[in-house]
Short mmCIF file of N, CA and C in Angstrom, two decimals:
data_model
loop_
_atom_site.label_atom_id
_atom_site.label_comp_id
_atom_site.label_asym_id
_atom_site.label_seq_id
_atom_site.Cartn_x
_atom_site.Cartn_y
_atom_site.Cartn_z
N GLN K 1 -103.57 287.47 351.45
CA GLN K 1 -102.35 288.28 351.46
C GLN K 1 -101.25 287.64 350.62
N ALA K 2 -101.12 286.32 350.66
CA ALA K 2 -100.06 285.63 349.94
C ALA K 2 -100.31 285.65 348.43
N GLN K 3 -99.23 285.84 347.68
CA GLN K 3 -99.27 285.70 346.23
C GLN K 3 -98.95 284.25 345.89
N LEU K 4 -99.77 283.63 345.03
CA LEU K 4 -99.66 282.21 344.75
C LEU K 4 -99.20 281.97 343.32
N VAL K 5 -98.27 281.03 343.16
CA VAL K 5 -97.74 280.68 341.85
C VAL K 5 -97.74 279.17 341.71
N GLU K 6 -98.48 278.65 340.72
CA GLU K 6 -98.55 277.22 340.47
C GLU K 6 -97.44 276.79 339.51
N SER K 7 -96.99 275.54 339.67
CA SER K 7 -96.00 274.96 338.77
C SER K 7 -96.13 273.44 338.81
N GLY K 8 -95.42 272.76 337.91
CA GLY K 8 -95.37 271.31 337.90
C GLY K 8 -96.24 270.65 336.86
N GLY K 9 -97.02 271.41 336.12
CA GLY K 9 -97.84 270.83 335.08
C GLY K 9 -97.01 270.35 333.91
N GLY K 10 -97.67 269.63 333.00
CA GLY K 10 -97.00 269.10 331.83
C GLY K 10 -97.89 268.13 331.10
N SER K 11 -97.30 267.39 330.17
CA SER K 11 -98.01 266.40 329.36
C SER K 11 -97.58 265.00 329.75
N VAL K 12 -98.56 264.14 330.01
CA VAL K 12 -98.29 262.75 330.39
C VAL K 12 -99.28 261.83 329.70
N GLN K 13 -98.91 260.56 329.62
CA GLN K 13 -99.81 259.54 329.11
C GLN K 13 -100.80 259.12 330.19
N ALA K 14 -101.95 258.64 329.77
CA ALA K 14 -102.93 258.12 330.72
C ALA K 14 -102.29 257.06 331.61
N GLY K 15 -102.59 257.13 332.90
CA GLY K 15 -101.99 256.25 333.87
C GLY K 15 -100.76 256.80 334.54
N GLY K 16 -100.24 257.90 334.03
CA GLY K 16 -99.05 258.53 334.58
C GLY K 16 -99.34 259.40 335.77
N SER K 17 -98.29 260.07 336.27
CA SER K 17 -98.38 260.89 337.47
C SER K 17 -97.75 262.25 337.27
N LEU K 18 -98.24 263.22 338.02
CA LEU K 18 -97.65 264.55 338.10
C LEU K 18 -97.77 265.05 339.53
N ARG K 19 -96.84 265.91 339.93
CA ARG K 19 -96.91 266.57 341.22
C ARG K 19 -96.91 268.07 341.00
N LEU K 20 -98.00 268.72 341.36
CA LEU K 20 -98.12 270.16 341.22
C LEU K 20 -97.70 270.85 342.50
N SER K 21 -97.14 272.04 342.36
CA SER K 21 -96.73 272.85 343.50
C SER K 21 -97.40 274.22 343.43
N CYS K 22 -97.67 274.79 344.58
CA CYS K 22 -98.22 276.14 344.70
C CYS K 22 -97.39 276.87 345.73
N ALA K 23 -96.57 277.80 345.28
CA ALA K 23 -95.67 278.53 346.16
C ALA K 23 -96.30 279.85 346.58
N ALA K 24 -96.29 280.12 347.87
CA ALA K 24 -96.82 281.37 348.42
C ALA K 24 -95.66 282.29 348.78
N SER K 25 -95.69 283.50 348.22
CA SER K 25 -94.62 284.46 348.50
C SER K 25 -94.78 285.15 349.84
N GLY K 26 -96.01 285.20 350.36
CA GLY K 26 -96.28 285.79 351.65
C GLY K 26 -96.75 284.74 352.64
N ARG K 27 -97.07 285.20 353.86
CA ARG K 27 -97.49 284.28 354.90
C ARG K 27 -98.84 283.65 354.61
N ILE K 28 -98.96 282.36 354.88
CA ILE K 28 -100.25 281.67 354.88
C ILE K 28 -100.67 281.53 356.33
N TYR K 29 -101.77 282.19 356.70
CA TYR K 29 -102.22 282.16 358.09
C TYR K 29 -102.66 280.75 358.47
N SER K 30 -102.42 280.40 359.72
CA SER K 30 -102.73 279.05 360.18
C SER K 30 -104.21 278.71 360.11
N SER K 31 -105.06 279.72 360.12
CA SER K 31 -106.50 279.50 360.04
C SER K 31 -107.00 279.27 358.62
N ALA K 32 -106.13 279.43 357.64
CA ALA K 32 -106.53 279.38 356.24
C ALA K 32 -106.75 277.94 355.76
N VAL K 33 -107.59 277.83 354.75
CA VAL K 33 -107.76 276.61 353.98
C VAL K 33 -107.22 276.86 352.58
N MET K 34 -106.37 275.99 352.10
CA MET K 34 -105.84 276.10 350.75
C MET K 34 -106.48 275.04 349.87
N GLY K 35 -106.78 275.41 348.63
CA GLY K 35 -107.47 274.49 347.74
C GLY K 35 -106.89 274.46 346.35
N TRP K 36 -107.10 273.33 345.68
CA TRP K 36 -106.80 273.16 344.27
C TRP K 36 -108.10 273.10 343.48
N PHE K 37 -108.12 273.79 342.34
CA PHE K 37 -109.23 273.76 341.40
C PHE K 37 -108.69 273.46 340.01
N ARG K 38 -109.58 273.12 339.10
CA ARG K 38 -109.18 272.93 337.72
C ARG K 38 -110.27 273.46 336.79
N GLN K 39 -109.86 273.83 335.59
CA GLN K 39 -110.80 274.34 334.61
C GLN K 39 -110.38 273.90 333.21
N ALA K 40 -111.26 273.15 332.57
CA ALA K 40 -111.06 272.72 331.20
C ALA K 40 -111.75 273.70 330.26
N PRO K 41 -111.36 273.74 328.98
CA PRO K 41 -112.00 274.65 328.04
C PRO K 41 -113.51 274.45 327.99
N GLU K 42 -114.23 275.54 328.01
CA GLU K 42 -115.70 275.55 327.91
C GLU K 42 -116.38 274.92 329.12
N LYS K 43 -115.66 274.74 330.23
CA LYS K 43 -116.24 274.18 331.43
C LYS K 43 -116.04 275.12 332.62
N GLU K 44 -116.86 274.94 333.64
CA GLU K 44 -116.75 275.75 334.85
C GLU K 44 -115.55 275.32 335.68
N ARG K 45 -115.05 276.26 336.48
CA ARG K 45 -113.97 275.93 337.40
C ARG K 45 -114.48 274.94 338.43
N GLU K 46 -113.68 273.90 338.71
CA GLU K 46 -114.12 272.74 339.46
C GLU K 46 -113.18 272.48 340.64
N PHE K 47 -113.74 272.27 341.83
CA PHE K 47 -112.96 271.95 343.02
C PHE K 47 -112.30 270.60 342.88
N VAL K 48 -111.05 270.50 343.36
CA VAL K 48 -110.31 269.25 343.34
C VAL K 48 -110.03 268.75 344.76
N ALA K 49 -109.40 269.58 345.59
CA ALA K 49 -109.02 269.17 346.94
C ALA K 49 -108.76 270.40 347.79
N GLY K 50 -108.93 270.25 349.11
CA GLY K 50 -108.66 271.33 350.05
C GLY K 50 -107.94 270.81 351.27
N ILE K 51 -107.25 271.71 351.99
CA ILE K 51 -106.50 271.32 353.17
C ILE K 51 -106.47 272.46 354.18
N ARG K 52 -106.66 272.14 355.46
CA ARG K 52 -106.50 273.11 356.53
C ARG K 52 -105.02 273.27 356.81
N TRP K 53 -104.53 274.52 356.73
CA TRP K 53 -103.10 274.75 356.82
C TRP K 53 -102.53 274.36 358.17
N SER K 54 -103.28 274.57 359.24
CA SER K 54 -102.76 274.37 360.58
C SER K 54 -102.50 272.91 360.91
N ASN K 55 -103.42 272.02 360.55
CA ASN K 55 -103.29 270.63 360.96
C ASN K 55 -103.21 269.63 359.80
N GLY K 56 -103.32 270.10 358.56
CA GLY K 56 -103.19 269.23 357.41
C GLY K 56 -104.40 268.39 357.09
N ARG K 57 -105.52 268.60 357.77
CA ARG K 57 -106.73 267.85 357.45
C ARG K 57 -107.21 268.21 356.05
N SER K 58 -107.60 267.19 355.27
CA SER K 58 -107.90 267.40 353.87
C SER K 58 -109.27 266.87 353.47
N TYR K 59 -109.76 267.34 352.33
CA TYR K 59 -111.01 266.86 351.76
C TYR K 59 -110.92 266.94 350.25
N TYR K 60 -111.70 266.08 349.55
CA TYR K 60 -111.52 265.89 348.12
C TYR K 60 -112.84 265.84 347.37
N ALA K 61 -112.79 266.22 346.10
CA ALA K 61 -113.88 265.92 345.18
C ALA K 61 -113.92 264.42 344.94
N ASP K 62 -115.09 263.91 344.59
CA ASP K 62 -115.23 262.47 344.41
C ASP K 62 -114.27 261.91 343.36
N PHE K 63 -114.08 262.64 342.28
CA PHE K 63 -113.22 262.13 341.21
C PHE K 63 -111.76 262.05 341.63
N ALA K 64 -111.38 262.80 342.69
CA ALA K 64 -109.99 262.84 343.12
C ALA K 64 -109.66 261.80 344.19
N LYS K 65 -110.66 261.30 344.88
CA LYS K 65 -110.42 260.37 345.98
C LYS K 65 -109.75 259.09 345.49
N GLY K 66 -108.67 258.71 346.16
CA GLY K 66 -107.94 257.51 345.80
C GLY K 66 -106.90 257.70 344.72
N ARG K 67 -106.92 258.84 344.04
CA ARG K 67 -105.95 259.12 342.98
C ARG K 67 -105.07 260.33 343.29
N PHE K 68 -105.66 261.35 343.90
CA PHE K 68 -104.94 262.60 344.18
C PHE K 68 -104.72 262.75 345.68
N THR K 69 -103.60 263.39 346.05
CA THR K 69 -103.30 263.66 347.44
C THR K 69 -102.84 265.10 347.58
N ILE K 70 -103.53 265.86 348.44
CA ILE K 70 -103.13 267.23 348.73
C ILE K 70 -102.28 267.24 349.99
N SER K 71 -101.24 268.06 350.01
CA SER K 71 -100.38 268.17 351.17
C SER K 71 -99.76 269.55 351.20
N ARG K 72 -99.07 269.87 352.30
CA ARG K 72 -98.41 271.17 352.39
C ARG K 72 -97.15 271.06 353.21
N ASP K 73 -96.23 271.98 352.96
CA ASP K 73 -95.01 272.14 353.72
C ASP K 73 -95.09 273.51 354.37
N THR K 74 -95.35 273.56 355.66
CA THR K 74 -95.53 274.83 356.34
C THR K 74 -94.24 275.64 356.41
N ALA K 75 -93.10 274.96 356.47
CA ALA K 75 -91.83 275.66 356.57
C ALA K 75 -91.53 276.47 355.32
N SER K 76 -91.92 275.97 354.16
CA SER K 76 -91.65 276.64 352.90
C SER K 76 -92.87 277.33 352.30
N ASN K 77 -94.00 277.28 353.00
CA ASN K 77 -95.24 277.87 352.49
C ASN K 77 -95.59 277.36 351.09
N THR K 78 -95.52 276.05 350.94
CA THR K 78 -95.77 275.43 349.65
C THR K 78 -96.90 274.40 349.76
N LEU K 79 -97.82 274.46 348.83
CA LEU K 79 -98.93 273.52 348.71
C LEU K 79 -98.63 272.56 347.56
N TYR K 80 -99.01 271.29 347.72
CA TYR K 80 -98.76 270.28 346.70
C TYR K 80 -100.03 269.54 346.32
N LEU K 81 -100.05 269.02 345.10
CA LEU K 81 -101.08 268.10 344.67
C LEU K 81 -100.40 266.96 343.91
N GLN K 82 -100.35 265.79 344.52
CA GLN K 82 -99.83 264.60 343.87
C GLN K 82 -100.97 263.93 343.11
N MET K 83 -100.81 263.76 341.80
CA MET K 83 -101.84 263.19 340.95
C MET K 83 -101.32 261.90 340.33
N ASN K 84 -101.99 260.79 340.65
CA ASN K 84 -101.63 259.49 340.11
C ASN K 84 -102.77 258.94 339.26
N SER K 85 -102.47 257.93 338.46
CA SER K 85 -103.47 257.28 337.61
C SER K 85 -104.26 258.30 336.80
N LEU K 86 -103.55 259.20 336.17
CA LEU K 86 -104.19 260.29 335.44
C LEU K 86 -104.98 259.78 334.25
N LYS K 87 -106.09 260.47 333.97
CA LYS K 87 -106.99 260.15 332.89
C LYS K 87 -107.09 261.33 331.94
N PRO K 88 -107.47 261.09 330.67
CA PRO K 88 -107.63 262.22 329.75
C PRO K 88 -108.58 263.29 330.26
N GLU K 89 -109.61 262.92 331.00
CA GLU K 89 -110.55 263.89 331.52
C GLU K 89 -109.97 264.76 332.63
N ASP K 90 -108.76 264.45 333.10
CA ASP K 90 -108.07 265.31 334.05
C ASP K 90 -107.39 266.50 333.37
N THR K 91 -107.39 266.52 332.05
CA THR K 91 -106.78 267.61 331.31
C THR K 91 -107.47 268.92 331.63
N ALA K 92 -106.70 269.90 332.10
CA ALA K 92 -107.25 271.19 332.51
C ALA K 92 -106.11 272.09 332.96
N VAL K 93 -106.44 273.36 333.20
CA VAL K 93 -105.54 274.25 333.91
C VAL K 93 -105.84 274.11 335.39
N TYR K 94 -104.82 273.89 336.19
CA TYR K 94 -104.98 273.69 337.63
C TYR K 94 -104.55 274.94 338.38
N TYR K 95 -105.40 275.37 339.32
CA TYR K 95 -105.19 276.59 340.09
C TYR K 95 -105.16 276.29 341.58
N CYS K 96 -104.45 277.10 342.34
CA CYS K 96 -104.56 277.07 343.79
C CYS K 96 -105.12 278.40 344.29
N ALA K 97 -105.74 278.36 345.47
CA ALA K 97 -106.35 279.54 346.07
C ALA K 97 -106.57 279.28 347.56
N ARG K 98 -107.03 280.30 348.28
CA ARG K 98 -107.24 280.18 349.72
C ARG K 98 -108.66 280.54 350.12
N SER K 99 -109.09 279.98 351.24
CA SER K 99 -110.41 280.25 351.80
C SER K 99 -110.30 280.31 353.31
N LEU K 100 -111.40 280.70 353.97
CA LEU K 100 -111.45 280.74 355.42
C LEU K 100 -112.25 279.59 356.01
N GLN K 101 -112.94 278.82 355.17
CA GLN K 101 -113.89 277.82 355.65
C GLN K 101 -113.48 276.42 355.24
N TYR K 102 -113.22 275.56 356.21
CA TYR K 102 -112.91 274.17 355.92
C TYR K 102 -114.14 273.48 355.34
N GLY K 103 -113.93 272.70 354.27
CA GLY K 103 -115.01 272.01 353.60
C GLY K 103 -115.59 272.79 352.44
N GLU K 104 -115.19 274.03 352.25
CA GLU K 104 -115.70 274.86 351.17
C GLU K 104 -115.21 274.34 349.82
N THR K 105 -116.11 274.29 348.83
CA THR K 105 -115.76 273.84 347.49
C THR K 105 -116.14 274.84 346.40
N ARG K 106 -116.79 275.92 346.75
CA ARG K 106 -117.24 276.89 345.76
C ARG K 106 -116.12 277.83 345.36
N PRO K 107 -115.85 277.97 344.06
CA PRO K 107 -114.78 278.88 343.62
C PRO K 107 -114.96 280.30 344.09
N THR K 108 -116.21 280.75 344.22
CA THR K 108 -116.48 282.12 344.64
C THR K 108 -116.07 282.39 346.08
N GLU K 109 -115.84 281.36 346.87
CA GLU K 109 -115.44 281.51 348.26
C GLU K 109 -113.94 281.39 348.45
N PHE K 110 -113.19 281.33 347.37
CA PHE K 110 -111.74 281.31 347.42
C PHE K 110 -111.16 282.59 346.84
N ARG K 111 -109.98 282.94 347.30
CA ARG K 111 -109.33 284.19 346.94
C ARG K 111 -107.89 283.95 346.52
N SER K 112 -107.27 285.01 345.99
CA SER K 112 -105.83 285.04 345.69
C SER K 112 -105.43 283.94 344.71
N TRP K 113 -106.18 283.80 343.66
CA TRP K 113 -105.91 282.78 342.65
C TRP K 113 -104.55 282.98 341.98
N GLY K 114 -103.85 281.88 341.76
CA GLY K 114 -102.65 281.92 340.95
C GLY K 114 -103.00 281.96 339.47
N GLN K 115 -101.98 281.92 338.62
CA GLN K 115 -102.20 281.98 337.17
C GLN K 115 -102.46 280.61 336.55
N GLY K 116 -102.23 279.55 337.30
CA GLY K 116 -102.55 278.21 336.84
C GLY K 116 -101.39 277.52 336.15
N THR K 117 -101.47 276.19 336.11
CA THR K 117 -100.49 275.38 335.40
C THR K 117 -101.22 274.32 334.59
N GLN K 118 -100.83 274.16 333.33
CA GLN K 118 -101.54 273.28 332.40
C GLN K 118 -101.16 271.83 332.62
N VAL K 119 -102.18 270.97 332.72
CA VAL K 119 -102.00 269.53 332.78
C VAL K 119 -102.70 268.92 331.57
N THR K 120 -101.96 268.16 330.78
CA THR K 120 -102.51 267.51 329.60
C THR K 120 -102.25 266.01 329.69
N VAL K 121 -103.31 265.22 329.61
CA VAL K 121 -103.21 263.76 329.71
C VAL K 121 -103.70 263.17 328.40
N SER K 122 -102.84 262.44 327.72
CA SER K 122 -103.17 261.84 326.44
C SER K 122 -103.45 260.36 326.60
N SER K 123 -104.23 259.81 325.66
CA SER K 123 -104.55 258.39 325.68
C SER K 123 -103.55 257.57 324.90
#
């Protein structure tokens, strides 16, 4: 039901940090799982991190563990992705979306995709 809009992308040097935001214009149900994905040119859309909206429990792709942190602000209906120690291979368009199943990583099981925000990491 919620319309999602990503922001916070930009260009950074390797080793730098960015914080992405995903603003929901409508209600995010407490049972929902919100996720971040990314897609580089000529590559498939790839899961990054997910979070259960009700209790904040999170899960990550292997490449994101220890570098990225997903969080949310329930009062403002905003999802965040803090990205540290960025690498050139992190360059992609980053998207947020919602699912009903905690632990889900398949793009086909997520809905209400935003338009994405570009992240570019240079060496």
